[in-house]
Amino acid sequence: MELHESLKKWFGYSEFRPGQREIIESLVSGQDVLAMLPTGTGKSICYQLPALLSDGLTIVVSPLLSLMLDQVQELKSKGMKQVAALNSMISKEERQSVLTHLSHYRLLYVSPEMLQSDWVLSKLKQINVRYFVVDEAHCISHWGKSFRTDYRKLAPIKRYLGHPPCLAITATATEEVRKDIKEQLQLQDESSYIYSVDRKNIALHIQETDSKETKLEQLLDYVNTVKGPGIVYFQSRKWTESAAEYLRSQGHTNVSFYHGGMVQEDRLLIQQQFMNGQLNLICCTSAFGMGLNKSDIRYVIHFHLPLDLESYLQEIGRAGRDGNQSLAILLYNKDDLGLATSMIQRDVMRSDQLVHILTALSEGGAFSPEKEVSIYTSIGVSESAFSILRYQLEQQQFVHRGNWKSFDVETVYSQMDHMLVEYRKVVERRLSNVYQWVETSQCKRERILHYFGEPAVEKPKLCCSSCGISVSDFELIQQNEDRVLGSVTDWQNQLNRVFLKEVGNGN
DNA sequence: CGGCTCTGTAGTACTACAGAGCCGGTGCGGTACT
């Protein structure tokens, strides 16, 4: 069978993992596909293989520059040369070269923003676009609705490129998000392959603490007793730095921090060191982890309350991809809700701010990006909050690129205010779901699966704090696994250090 | 919510401290061209 042979030839696997074959076959037959596969089950093969077997170009919309870089490097290392990424990391000359030789490529990774360029689109229009893929498709719904609205402008592009078969693929999407993805991409008669988000080898532990200090002590305690590698998520950049410093002062030398405020080189370095085992623990914000291809992460700790359950599941899903027992710990303190609430509220502007901005824009004319920025920053509106509004105004044809039509403030105000009220309700509901989940005495696994529209499942032995697990159970299992796997793990770690390469198969 | 910075004022006449107010997270591209 051709697919099998190609799988072996290009990726070195003799068997498909669950879901891969079905997804590939549907896509190759020309259907649109919506796929949800758990993290670490080889999602990228689902489009890389069809792309390599096709006679045209596959466009892959990818959320991060580093992710594109990784994937291109990985494919090139496997001998696939017809692969490129088109983004701001490459020079203007390189970009030009890629665009003038598009027909030489099988796979082109792009950001949604890059697809807004007329130049890029006109070049893509001239060639045969075989498949249109949106990787990490939940971004359409999450980031697309706030600070990256270009994620919600993909359907017209797909149409412009002649409606190539479309694959939207993600690891975590509720029914509501999946519906949104379908609408946004205007998928037609699509095949859906939805697999459970349940990860049985990750035990869910939630622990309430009474203060910031005890939380920090608790964190140290876990880091001391549970064997890593591990990730600790925080809600602020400052916290990642001070916690890393604290842990280092307590004798954990191979700890570092990671957040979006760091320069790209440092971010790549830290990630690389974590991959290679030179770092054992990363204190980070939500900037860390997407596309992280490391199979032996043993625990993920949340030091602050996550803002929604999808993000939470994404983040804990980075643990245990090797199938070994892993642990997700959420340290929670009543004060955290205040921080979380304020963070989501800052994404939504107040009515007086809305009036101010609409008034400033209502005369119409050409506004430079700098001018727009100065309008909203002068009254303390975040970029994210502004982009939500701008997107709506764009949808209603009040603005195209930087050119604004004049409009009546009062009329537009009532529409936009209504829209913002609805948006606020949505984000508040998402946070309230997190809170209810944290507080419930019911099985955490069952409840989070319910949130994702999945029925109750057979519980693993180490299920969750409601079902009665303790971290000492986890330690015991770790020790037993070490006894069995000890020599293998050491040997793998040695190899990793020598080849600076992760052993294992991620996505 | 909590932590930081800014501002104002008392008294030490330039430092000290209180209270108000603000901010916290996720990322692309950037720019003209073709």
Coordinates of C-alpha atoms (C1' of nucleotides) in Angstrom, one line a residue, chain B residues 12-23:
Chain B
dT12 C1' 15.0 65.1 58.8
dA13 C1' 14.6 70.7 54.1
dC14 C1' 16.0 66.3 50.8
dT15 C1' 14.8 61.8 52.8
dA16 C1' 10.8 58.8 54.3
dC17 C1' 6.7 57.0 53.9
dA18 C1' 1.6 56.7 52.9
dG19 C1' -1.9 56.2 49.7
dA20 C1' -3.6 56.2 45.0
dG21 C1' -3.5 54.1 40.7
dC22 C1' -2.1 50.9 37.4
dC23 C1' -0.9 46.5 35.7

